[in-house]
mmCIF file of C-alpha atoms in Angstrom:
data_model
loop_
_atom_site.group_PDB
_atom_site.id
_atom_site.type_symbol
_atom_site.label_atom_id
_atom_site.label_comp_id
_atom_site.label_asym_id
_atom_site.label_seq_id
_atom_site.Cartn_x
_atom_site.Cartn_y
_atom_site.Cartn_z
ATOM 1 C CA MET A 71 0.000 0.000 0.000
ATOM 2 C CA LYS A 72 1.001 3.640 -0.413
ATOM 3 C CA ALA A 73 1.767 5.673 2.692
ATOM 4 C CA VAL A 74 3.280 9.049 3.519
ATOM 5 C CA ARG A 75 5.810 9.041 6.346
ATOM 6 C CA LEU A 76 7.559 11.849 8.191
ATOM 7 C CA HIS A 77 11.270 11.017 8.459
ATOM 8 C CA LYS A 78 12.316 14.263 10.138
ATOM 9 C CA ALA A 79 11.114 17.838 10.314
ATOM 10 C CA GLY A 80 10.117 18.974 6.832
ATOM 11 C CA ASP A 81 10.742 15.558 5.262
ATOM 12 C CA LEU A 82 7.557 13.784 4.118
ATOM 13 C CA ARG A 83 8.002 10.839 1.750
ATOM 14 C CA LEU A 84 5.544 8.765 -0.269
ATOM 15 C CA GLU A 85 6.504 5.116 0.241
ATOM 16 C CA GLU A 86 5.290 1.555 -0.193
ATOM 17 C CA LEU A 87 4.479 -0.294 3.033
ATOM 18 C CA PRO A 88 2.914 -3.703 3.734
ATOM 19 C CA THR A 89 -0.864 -3.699 4.126
ATOM 20 C CA PRO A 90 -1.596 -4.451 7.805
ATOM 21 C CA GLU A 91 -3.614 -7.421 9.021
ATOM 22 C CA PRO A 92 -6.338 -6.716 11.588
ATOM 23 C CA ARG A 93 -5.969 -8.294 15.020
ATOM 24 C CA PRO A 94 -8.940 -10.142 16.557
ATOM 25 C CA ARG A 95 -10.643 -6.958 17.826
ATOM 26 C CA GLU A 96 -9.537 -4.708 14.989
ATOM 27 C CA ALA A 97 -10.998 -3.785 11.632
ATOM 28 C CA LEU A 98 -8.990 -3.065 8.512
ATOM 29 C CA LEU A 99 -10.027 0.340 7.234
ATOM 30 C CA ARG A 100 -9.694 1.470 3.660
ATOM 31 C CA VAL A 101 -8.856 5.088 4.362
ATOM 32 C CA ARG A 102 -10.823 7.471 2.161
ATOM 33 C CA ALA A 103 -10.172 10.910 3.672
ATOM 34 C CA VAL A 104 -7.685 12.380 6.156
ATOM 35 C CA GLY A 105 -7.639 15.938 7.447
ATOM 36 C CA VAL A 106 -4.397 17.851 7.875
ATOM 37 C CA CYS A 107 -4.553 19.039 11.478
ATOM 38 C CA GLY A 108 -2.537 21.793 13.090
ATOM 39 C CA SER A 109 -0.853 19.217 15.321
ATOM 40 C CA ASP A 110 0.227 17.264 12.223
ATOM 41 C CA VAL A 111 1.803 20.473 10.960
ATOM 42 C CA HIS A 112 3.606 20.985 14.284
ATOM 43 C CA TYR A 113 5.246 17.574 13.891
ATOM 44 C CA TYR A 114 6.037 18.364 10.257
ATOM 45 C CA GLU A 115 7.659 21.708 11.011
ATOM 46 C CA THR A 116 9.531 20.898 14.227
ATOM 47 C CA GLY A 117 9.641 17.108 14.540
ATOM 48 C CA HIS A 118 7.915 17.172 17.910
ATOM 49 C CA ILE A 119 5.111 18.443 20.110
ATOM 50 C CA GLY A 120 6.383 19.038 23.639
ATOM 51 C CA ASP A 121 8.342 15.955 24.669
ATOM 52 C CA SER A 122 6.778 13.751 21.970
ATOM 53 C CA TRP A 123 9.462 13.424 19.271
ATOM 54 C CA VAL A 124 9.486 11.731 15.882
ATOM 55 C CA THR A 125 12.587 9.561 16.250
ATOM 56 C CA GLU A 126 11.860 7.137 13.412
ATOM 57 C CA PRO A 127 9.714 7.338 10.260
ATOM 58 C CA LEU A 128 6.096 7.960 11.247
ATOM 59 C CA VAL A 129 2.784 8.055 9.387
ATOM 60 C CA LEU A 130 0.946 11.132 10.644
ATOM 61 C CA GLY A 131 -2.809 11.723 10.504
ATOM 62 C CA HIS A 132 -5.556 11.325 13.097
ATOM 63 C CA GLU A 133 -8.606 12.953 11.483
ATOM 64 C CA PHE A 134 -9.906 10.258 9.175
ATOM 65 C CA ALA A 135 -12.802 8.286 7.779
ATOM 66 C CA GLY A 136 -13.149 5.376 5.413
ATOM 67 C CA GLU A 137 -14.851 2.088 4.742
ATOM 68 C CA VAL A 138 -14.294 -1.192 6.511
ATOM 69 C CA ALA A 139 -12.405 -3.645 4.292
ATOM 70 C CA ALA A 140 -12.118 -6.591 6.699
ATOM 71 C CA VAL A 141 -12.655 -7.389 10.368
ATOM 72 C CA GLY A 142 -10.943 -9.520 12.973
ATOM 73 C CA PRO A 143 -12.718 -12.654 14.250
ATOM 74 C CA GLU A 144 -13.983 -11.011 17.461
ATOM 75 C CA VAL A 145 -15.455 -7.905 15.817
ATOM 76 C CA THR A 146 -19.238 -7.413 15.835
ATOM 77 C CA ARG A 147 -19.474 -3.609 15.936
ATOM 78 C CA VAL A 148 -18.777 -3.045 12.222
ATOM 79 C CA LYS A 149 -18.751 -5.134 9.058
ATOM 80 C CA PRO A 150 -17.053 -4.926 5.654
ATOM 81 C CA GLY A 151 -18.520 -2.119 3.585
ATOM 82 C CA ASP A 152 -19.495 0.077 6.529
ATOM 83 C CA ARG A 153 -18.670 3.770 6.161
ATOM 84 C CA VAL A 154 -17.140 4.986 9.417
ATOM 85 C CA ALA A 155 -15.611 7.951 11.183
ATOM 86 C CA VAL A 156 -12.894 7.009 13.641
ATOM 87 C CA GLU A 157 -11.909 8.003 17.175
ATOM 88 C CA PRO A 158 -8.106 8.285 16.938
ATOM 89 C CA GLY A 159 -7.356 7.796 20.633
ATOM 90 C CA CYS A 160 -7.626 4.389 22.280
ATOM 91 C CA SER A 161 -7.387 4.616 26.065
ATOM 92 C CA CYS A 162 -6.536 1.715 28.355
ATOM 93 C CA GLY A 163 -9.925 1.590 30.097
ATOM 94 C CA GLU A 164 -8.294 0.547 33.369
ATOM 95 C CA CYS A 165 -6.425 3.520 34.832
ATOM 96 C CA GLU A 166 -7.737 6.000 37.394
ATOM 97 C CA TRP A 167 -8.712 8.555 34.759
ATOM 98 C CA CYS A 168 -10.443 6.093 32.447
ATOM 99 C CA LEU A 169 -12.442 4.690 35.348
ATOM 100 C CA GLN A 170 -13.488 8.221 36.313
ATOM 101 C CA GLY A 171 -14.828 8.815 32.797
ATOM 102 C CA HIS A 172 -11.903 10.808 31.418
ATOM 103 C CA PRO A 173 -10.379 8.642 28.662
ATOM 104 C CA ASN A 174 -8.885 11.762 27.084
ATOM 105 C CA LEU A 175 -6.566 12.013 30.107
ATOM 106 C CA CYS A 176 -5.390 8.387 29.970
ATOM 107 C CA PRO A 177 -1.578 8.281 30.317
ATOM 108 C CA HIS A 178 -1.506 5.010 28.379
ATOM 109 C CA VAL A 179 -3.517 6.202 25.380
ATOM 110 C CA ARG A 180 -2.519 4.928 21.960
ATOM 111 C CA PHE A 181 -3.107 7.848 19.641
ATOM 112 C CA CYS A 182 -3.156 7.538 15.886
ATOM 113 C CA GLY A 183 -0.396 9.524 14.200
ATOM 114 C CA THR A 184 1.480 10.320 17.418
ATOM 115 C CA PRO A 185 4.848 8.668 18.143
ATOM 116 C CA PRO A 186 5.200 5.733 18.152
ATOM 117 C CA THR A 187 1.793 4.892 16.602
ATOM 118 C CA ASP A 188 1.397 5.250 12.838
ATOM 119 C CA GLY A 189 -1.539 7.311 11.630
ATOM 120 C CA ALA A 190 -3.855 7.545 8.657
ATOM 121 C CA PHE A 191 -1.959 9.095 5.745
ATOM 122 C CA ARG A 192 -1.960 5.690 4.051
ATOM 123 C CA GLU A 193 -4.323 3.551 2.044
ATOM 124 C CA TYR A 194 -5.133 1.013 4.781
ATOM 125 C CA LEU A 195 -5.072 1.090 8.558
ATOM 126 C CA ALA A 196 -5.887 -1.560 11.168
ATOM 127 C CA TRP A 197 -7.522 -0.014 14.229
ATOM 128 C CA PRO A 198 -9.713 -1.180 17.141
ATOM 129 C CA ALA A 199 -13.250 -1.653 15.874
ATOM 130 C CA GLU A 200 -14.668 -0.154 19.070
ATOM 131 C CA ALA A 201 -13.262 3.200 17.907
ATOM 132 C CA MET A 202 -15.158 3.106 14.596
ATOM 133 C CA TYR A 203 -18.525 4.856 14.300
ATOM 134 C CA PRO A 204 -20.865 4.203 11.353
ATOM 135 C CA MET A 205 -21.966 7.335 9.549
ATOM 136 C CA PRO A 206 -24.891 7.882 7.178
ATOM 137 C CA ASP A 207 -24.539 8.116 3.409
ATOM 138 C CA SER A 208 -25.506 11.784 3.646
ATOM 139 C CA LEU A 209 -22.044 12.540 5.032
ATOM 140 C CA SER A 210 -19.056 12.432 2.706
ATOM 141 C CA PHE A 211 -15.782 10.862 3.758
ATOM 142 C CA ALA A 212 -14.329 14.381 3.967
ATOM 143 C CA ASP A 213 -17.140 15.223 6.397
ATOM 144 C CA GLY A 214 -16.233 12.109 8.350
ATOM 145 C CA ALA A 215 -12.612 13.194 8.540
ATOM 146 C CA ALA A 216 -13.739 16.535 9.986
ATOM 147 C CA VAL A 217 -15.800 14.844 12.713
ATOM 148 C CA GLU A 218 -12.757 14.706 15.004
ATOM 149 C CA THR A 219 -12.379 18.480 14.694
ATOM 150 C CA LEU A 220 -16.003 18.925 15.714
ATOM 151 C CA THR A 221 -15.536 16.677 18.750
ATOM 152 C CA ILE A 222 -12.829 19.018 20.064
ATOM 153 C CA ALA A 223 -15.252 21.932 19.855
ATOM 154 C CA LEU A 224 -17.946 19.908 21.609
ATOM 155 C CA HIS A 225 -15.578 19.108 24.459
ATOM 156 C CA ALA A 226 -14.355 22.704 24.753
ATOM 157 C CA VAL A 227 -17.876 24.113 24.956
ATOM 158 C CA ARG A 228 -18.809 21.453 27.478
ATOM 159 C CA LEU A 229 -15.764 22.394 29.597
ATOM 160 C CA ALA A 230 -16.809 26.039 29.457
ATOM 161 C CA LYS A 231 -20.403 25.283 30.476
ATOM 162 C CA VAL A 232 -21.807 27.765 27.986
ATOM 163 C CA ARG A 233 -25.358 28.705 28.947
ATOM 164 C CA PRO A 234 -28.269 30.239 27.037
ATOM 165 C CA GLY A 235 -27.785 33.969 26.711
ATOM 166 C CA ASP A 236 -24.018 33.877 27.190
ATOM 167 C CA SER A 237 -21.610 36.027 25.244
ATOM 168 C CA VAL A 238 -18.445 34.337 24.013
ATOM 169 C CA ALA A 239 -15.232 35.250 22.244
ATOM 170 C CA VAL A 240 -13.429 32.792 19.981
ATOM 171 C CA LEU A 241 -9.817 33.766 19.335
ATOM 172 C CA GLY A 242 -8.676 31.993 16.182
ATOM 173 C CA CYS A 243 -10.990 30.875 13.380
ATOM 174 C CA GLY A 244 -9.286 27.837 11.971
ATOM 175 C CA PRO A 245 -11.311 24.604 11.727
ATOM 176 C CA ILE A 246 -11.605 24.129 15.495
ATOM 177 C CA GLY A 247 -12.390 27.782 16.117
ATOM 178 C CA LEU A 248 -15.127 27.802 13.482
ATOM 179 C CA CYS A 249 -16.631 24.621 14.921
ATOM 180 C CA THR A 250 -16.471 26.187 18.385
ATOM 181 C CA ILE A 251 -18.451 29.185 17.156
ATOM 182 C CA ARG A 252 -21.225 26.909 15.937
ATOM 183 C CA ILE A 253 -21.307 24.658 18.999
ATOM 184 C CA ALA A 254 -21.378 27.685 21.313
ATOM 185 C CA GLN A 255 -24.345 29.008 19.345
ATOM 186 C CA LEU A 256 -26.114 25.661 19.632
ATOM 187 C CA ALA A 257 -25.449 25.762 23.392
ATOM 188 C CA GLY A 258 -27.314 29.062 23.558
ATOM 189 C CA ALA A 259 -24.676 31.767 23.151
ATOM 190 C CA THR A 260 -26.393 34.840 21.737
ATOM 191 C CA GLN A 261 -23.313 37.013 21.152
ATOM 192 C CA VAL A 262 -20.184 35.603 19.492
ATOM 193 C CA PHE A 263 -17.098 37.699 18.867
ATOM 194 C CA ALA A 264 -14.554 35.970 16.648
ATOM 195 C CA THR A 265 -11.003 37.135 15.944
ATOM 196 C CA GLU A 266 -8.595 35.990 13.235
ATOM 197 C CA ILE A 267 -5.734 37.307 11.082
ATOM 198 C CA VAL A 268 -6.425 35.386 7.836
ATOM 199 C CA PRO A 269 -8.985 37.292 5.715
ATOM 200 C CA GLU A 270 -10.729 34.180 4.364
ATOM 201 C CA ARG A 271 -11.164 32.833 7.888
ATOM 202 C CA ILE A 272 -12.530 36.158 9.094
ATOM 203 C CA ALA A 273 -15.064 35.959 6.266
ATOM 204 C CA ALA A 274 -15.952 32.358 7.179
ATOM 205 C CA ALA A 275 -16.595 33.379 10.783
ATOM 206 C CA ALA A 276 -18.654 36.372 9.670
ATOM 207 C CA ARG A 277 -20.919 34.087 7.636
ATOM 208 C CA MET A 278 -21.667 32.087 10.786
ATOM 209 C CA ILE A 279 -22.662 35.064 12.930
ATOM 210 C CA PRO A 280 -26.180 36.416 12.289
ATOM 211 C CA PRO A 281 -26.981 40.141 12.355
ATOM 212 C CA GLY A 282 -27.049 41.279 15.956
ATOM 213 C CA GLY A 283 -25.354 38.080 17.098
ATOM 214 C CA GLY A 284 -21.832 39.395 17.487
ATOM 215 C CA GLN A 285 -19.048 40.221 15.077
ATOM 216 C CA ALA A 286 -15.983 38.782 13.318
ATOM 217 C CA LEU A 287 -12.932 41.001 13.759
ATOM 218 C CA ASP A 288 -9.561 41.296 12.069
ATOM 219 C CA ALA A 289 -6.978 40.492 14.757
ATOM 220 C CA ARG A 290 -4.205 42.196 12.820
ATOM 221 C CA ASP A 291 -5.492 45.222 14.704
ATOM 222 C CA ASP A 292 -5.847 44.650 18.441
ATOM 223 C CA PRO A 293 -9.440 43.364 18.774
ATOM 224 C CA VAL A 294 -9.662 43.813 22.538
ATOM 225 C CA PRO A 295 -10.739 47.500 22.621
ATOM 226 C CA LYS A 296 -13.401 46.867 19.984
ATOM 227 C CA ILE A 297 -14.906 43.867 21.789
ATOM 228 C CA MET A 298 -14.805 45.673 25.131
ATOM 229 C CA ASP A 299 -16.615 48.574 23.485
ATOM 230 C CA LEU A 300 -19.213 46.221 21.974
ATOM 231 C CA THR A 301 -19.834 44.707 25.424
ATOM 232 C CA ALA A 302 -20.056 48.116 27.148
ATOM 233 C CA GLY A 303 -16.797 47.442 28.992
ATOM 234 C CA ARG A 304 -18.101 44.286 30.667
ATOM 235 C CA GLY A 305 -16.279 41.657 28.633
ATOM 236 C CA VAL A 306 -17.657 38.254 27.678
ATOM 237 C CA ASP A 307 -18.882 35.293 29.698
ATOM 238 C CA VAL A 308 -16.583 32.735 28.062
ATOM 239 C CA VAL A 309 -13.401 33.029 26.008
ATOM 240 C CA PHE A 310 -12.094 30.233 23.800
ATOM 241 C CA GLU A 311 -8.441 30.491 22.763
ATOM 242 C CA ALA A 312 -8.169 28.515 19.518
ATOM 243 C CA ALA A 313 -5.222 30.166 17.783
ATOM 244 C CA GLY A 314 -2.215 28.754 19.613
ATOM 245 C CA ALA A 315 -0.514 32.148 19.302
ATOM 246 C CA GLN A 316 1.428 33.864 22.072
ATOM 247 C CA GLU A 317 -0.664 37.025 21.916
ATOM 248 C CA THR A 318 -4.033 35.337 22.397
ATOM 249 C CA PRO A 319 -3.888 34.107 26.042
ATOM 250 C CA PRO A 320 -3.318 37.673 27.330
ATOM 251 C CA GLN A 321 -6.142 38.850 25.072
ATOM 252 C CA ALA A 322 -8.373 36.146 26.542
ATOM 253 C CA ILE A 323 -7.716 37.425 30.069
ATOM 254 C CA GLN A 324 -8.480 40.993 29.002
ATOM 255 C CA LEU A 325 -11.733 40.025 27.294
ATOM 256 C CA ALA A 326 -13.110 37.837 30.079
ATOM 257 C CA ARG A 327 -15.604 39.472 32.425
ATOM 258 C CA ARG A 328 -15.320 39.043 36.192
ATOM 259 C CA GLY A 329 -16.029 35.435 37.123
ATOM 260 C CA ALA A 330 -15.773 34.289 33.500
ATOM 261 C CA GLY A 331 -14.361 31.100 32.077
ATOM 262 C CA VAL A 332 -11.406 30.790 29.712
ATOM 263 C CA VAL A 333 -10.766 27.591 27.752
ATOM 264 C CA ILE A 334 -7.433 27.201 25.989
ATOM 265 C CA ILE A 335 -7.750 24.860 23.012
ATOM 266 C CA GLY A 336 -4.744 25.870 20.911
ATOM 267 C CA ILE A 337 -1.451 23.986 20.740
ATOM 268 C CA PHE A 338 1.487 26.371 21.012
ATOM 269 C CA GLU A 339 4.897 26.057 19.398
ATOM 270 C CA GLU A 340 6.472 27.325 22.600
ATOM 271 C CA GLU A 341 6.292 25.358 25.827
ATOM 272 C CA MET A 342 5.479 28.452 27.912
ATOM 273 C CA ILE A 343 2.572 30.857 27.436
ATOM 274 C CA GLN A 344 1.782 34.085 29.268
ATOM 275 C CA ILE A 345 -1.241 34.365 31.528
ATOM 276 C CA PRO A 346 -1.332 37.819 33.175
ATOM 277 C CA SER A 347 -1.836 36.711 36.759
ATOM 278 C CA THR A 348 -3.024 39.921 38.396
ATOM 279 C CA PRO A 349 -6.063 40.607 36.174
ATOM 280 C CA ALA A 350 -6.875 36.883 36.045
ATOM 281 C CA ARG A 351 -6.816 36.698 39.851
ATOM 282 C CA ARG A 352 -8.699 39.916 40.411
ATOM 283 C CA LYS A 353 -11.404 38.822 38.006
ATOM 284 C CA GLY A 354 -11.637 35.397 39.634
ATOM 285 C CA LEU A 355 -11.350 33.630 36.297
ATOM 286 C CA THR A 356 -11.649 29.899 35.799
ATOM 287 C CA ILE A 357 -9.022 28.816 33.268
ATOM 288 C CA LYS A 358 -9.191 25.357 31.715
ATOM 289 C CA LEU A 359 -7.030 23.659 29.112
ATOM 290 C CA CYS A 360 -8.778 21.441 26.587
ATOM 291 C CA ARG A 361 -7.167 18.024 26.252
ATOM 292 C CA ARG A 362 -8.565 16.394 23.121
ATOM 293 C CA THR A 363 -12.164 15.233 23.572
ATOM 294 C CA LYS A 364 -14.279 12.501 25.115
ATOM 295 C CA HIS A 365 -17.594 10.776 24.458
ATOM 296 C CA ALA A 366 -18.388 13.090 21.539
ATOM 297 C CA VAL A 367 -18.062 11.206 18.232
ATOM 298 C CA GLU A 368 -21.666 10.010 18.002
ATOM 299 C CA ARG A 369 -22.938 13.469 18.937
ATOM 300 C CA ALA A 370 -20.724 15.062 16.277
ATOM 301 C CA ILE A 371 -21.943 12.660 13.590
ATOM 302 C CA ASP A 372 -25.560 13.324 14.578
ATOM 303 C CA LEU A 373 -25.136 17.111 14.434
ATOM 304 C CA ALA A 374 -23.490 16.916 11.018
ATOM 305 C CA ALA A 375 -26.058 14.448 9.667
ATOM 306 C CA ARG A 376 -28.950 16.688 10.791
ATOM 307 C CA GLY A 377 -27.362 19.720 9.189
ATOM 308 C CA ALA A 378 -26.912 21.531 12.498
ATOM 309 C CA VAL A 379 -23.207 21.826 11.671
ATOM 310 C CA ASP A 380 -21.921 22.125 8.099
ATOM 311 C CA LEU A 381 -18.587 20.307 8.139
ATOM 312 C CA GLY A 382 -18.233 20.703 4.394
ATOM 313 C CA ALA A 383 -17.932 24.458 4.865
ATOM 314 C CA ILE A 384 -14.582 24.147 6.634
ATOM 315 C CA VAL A 385 -13.044 21.866 3.974
ATOM 316 C CA THR A 386 -11.537 24.271 1.458
ATOM 317 C CA HIS A 387 -8.802 22.205 -0.217
ATOM 318 C CA ARG A 388 -8.547 18.580 -1.358
ATOM 319 C CA PHE A 389 -5.443 16.670 -2.443
ATOM 320 C CA PRO A 390 -4.561 13.105 -3.451
ATOM 321 C CA LEU A 391 -2.180 11.155 -1.223
ATOM 322 C CA GLU A 392 0.667 11.808 -3.647
ATOM 323 C CA ARG A 393 0.415 15.553 -2.916
ATOM 324 C CA THR A 394 0.367 15.320 0.881
ATOM 325 C CA ALA A 395 3.571 17.354 1.266
ATOM 326 C CA GLU A 396 2.005 20.138 -0.799
ATOM 327 C CA ALA A 397 -1.045 20.102 1.463
ATOM 328 C CA PHE A 398 1.151 20.378 4.553
ATOM 329 C CA GLU A 399 2.993 23.377 3.129
ATOM 330 C CA LEU A 400 -0.320 25.032 2.280
ATOM 331 C CA VAL A 401 -1.652 24.604 5.809
ATOM 332 C CA ALA A 402 1.653 25.484 7.489
ATOM 333 C CA HIS A 403 1.819 28.839 5.728
ATOM 334 C CA LYS A 404 -1.962 29.455 5.586
ATOM 335 C CA ARG A 405 -1.802 29.986 1.841
ATOM 336 C CA ASP A 406 -4.679 30.389 -0.595
ATOM 337 C CA GLY A 407 -7.245 31.021 2.128
ATOM 338 C CA VAL A 408 -6.993 27.467 3.441
ATOM 339 C CA ILE A 409 -9.179 26.494 6.375
ATOM 340 C CA LYS A 410 -9.097 22.692 6.253
ATOM 341 C CA ALA A 411 -7.124 20.626 3.747
ATOM 342 C CA VAL A 412 -8.140 16.997 3.265
ATOM 343 C CA ILE A 413 -6.248 14.162 1.613
ATOM 344 C CA GLU A 414 -8.666 11.978 -0.366
ATOM 345 C CA MET A 415 -8.128 8.457 -1.612
ATOM 346 C CA GLY A 416 -10.398 6.518 -3.940
ATOM 347 C CA GLY A 417 -13.040 9.197 -4.420
ATOM 348 C CA ASN A 418 -14.893 11.384 -1.971
ATOM 349 C CA GLY A 419 -18.299 9.738 -1.673
#
């Protein structure tokens, strides 16, 4: 089978690898679509995220969907021919955090496309069948690949406890930020202020915000004074940091009203970020960091299938597997108005 592996920072290679055989509780997936995530790009550009280093050739990719090609002898959840979206993290199910209902915090998680586990930028992948979720024909495989992005937004909004009537700010309007806007609206937020530096992403956010329901702002000019003016100096009830940029955590603290919540979703290139402690303390802010997601795949599929969330709107660019390196460069440098780039194999049905 064909696969794309990262050998070192900036070095993606299209190679031939053996097609895997599914274990008893695994299904062999014919991969049909894989999203290029910001974390994939971090590995591509630097060779690591935090202390997780690519030390040997690795297949990246954790946002994916496809059709089941074969199943192991103990699999009953899915069958050959099923169209599925996939949960990329498999927790142990036995540790303290798993038993408390927090599989996203499992220290023993096996995560697709994170060292040392190969990911989905390949034609076939064997993965636990319990992590595969059937999706209706109304959703394309590209939609299915974007389901994982939507699950992050679902978890972030759940962490923030957004309530009807809340005002929120979303700093960063990439795929996760845009999904967060929509999920916050579905949770009842009536005012959404979105900030971004890429013009096409500003426009995408603006299309999601109805008249009187907030505003999308160009963050190339400091958006804090404008949002504070729009909220009569009060600030917002919840701030979501979804840019992973050094300037956005301080902005989040400035924008949060007294007693507000701040959820940091972004992954930063630097290990340290700045949280201005005095205003955060004086405001009594609750600051949470969003670690992946949990128990959200079925909900995400349902929202997309019902049309409550348009996942197709965030997919702006499509490439074949052979052009994966080109897709990574596009996303890394935010060229051509890219929001989400997807690698497609064998059609996009």
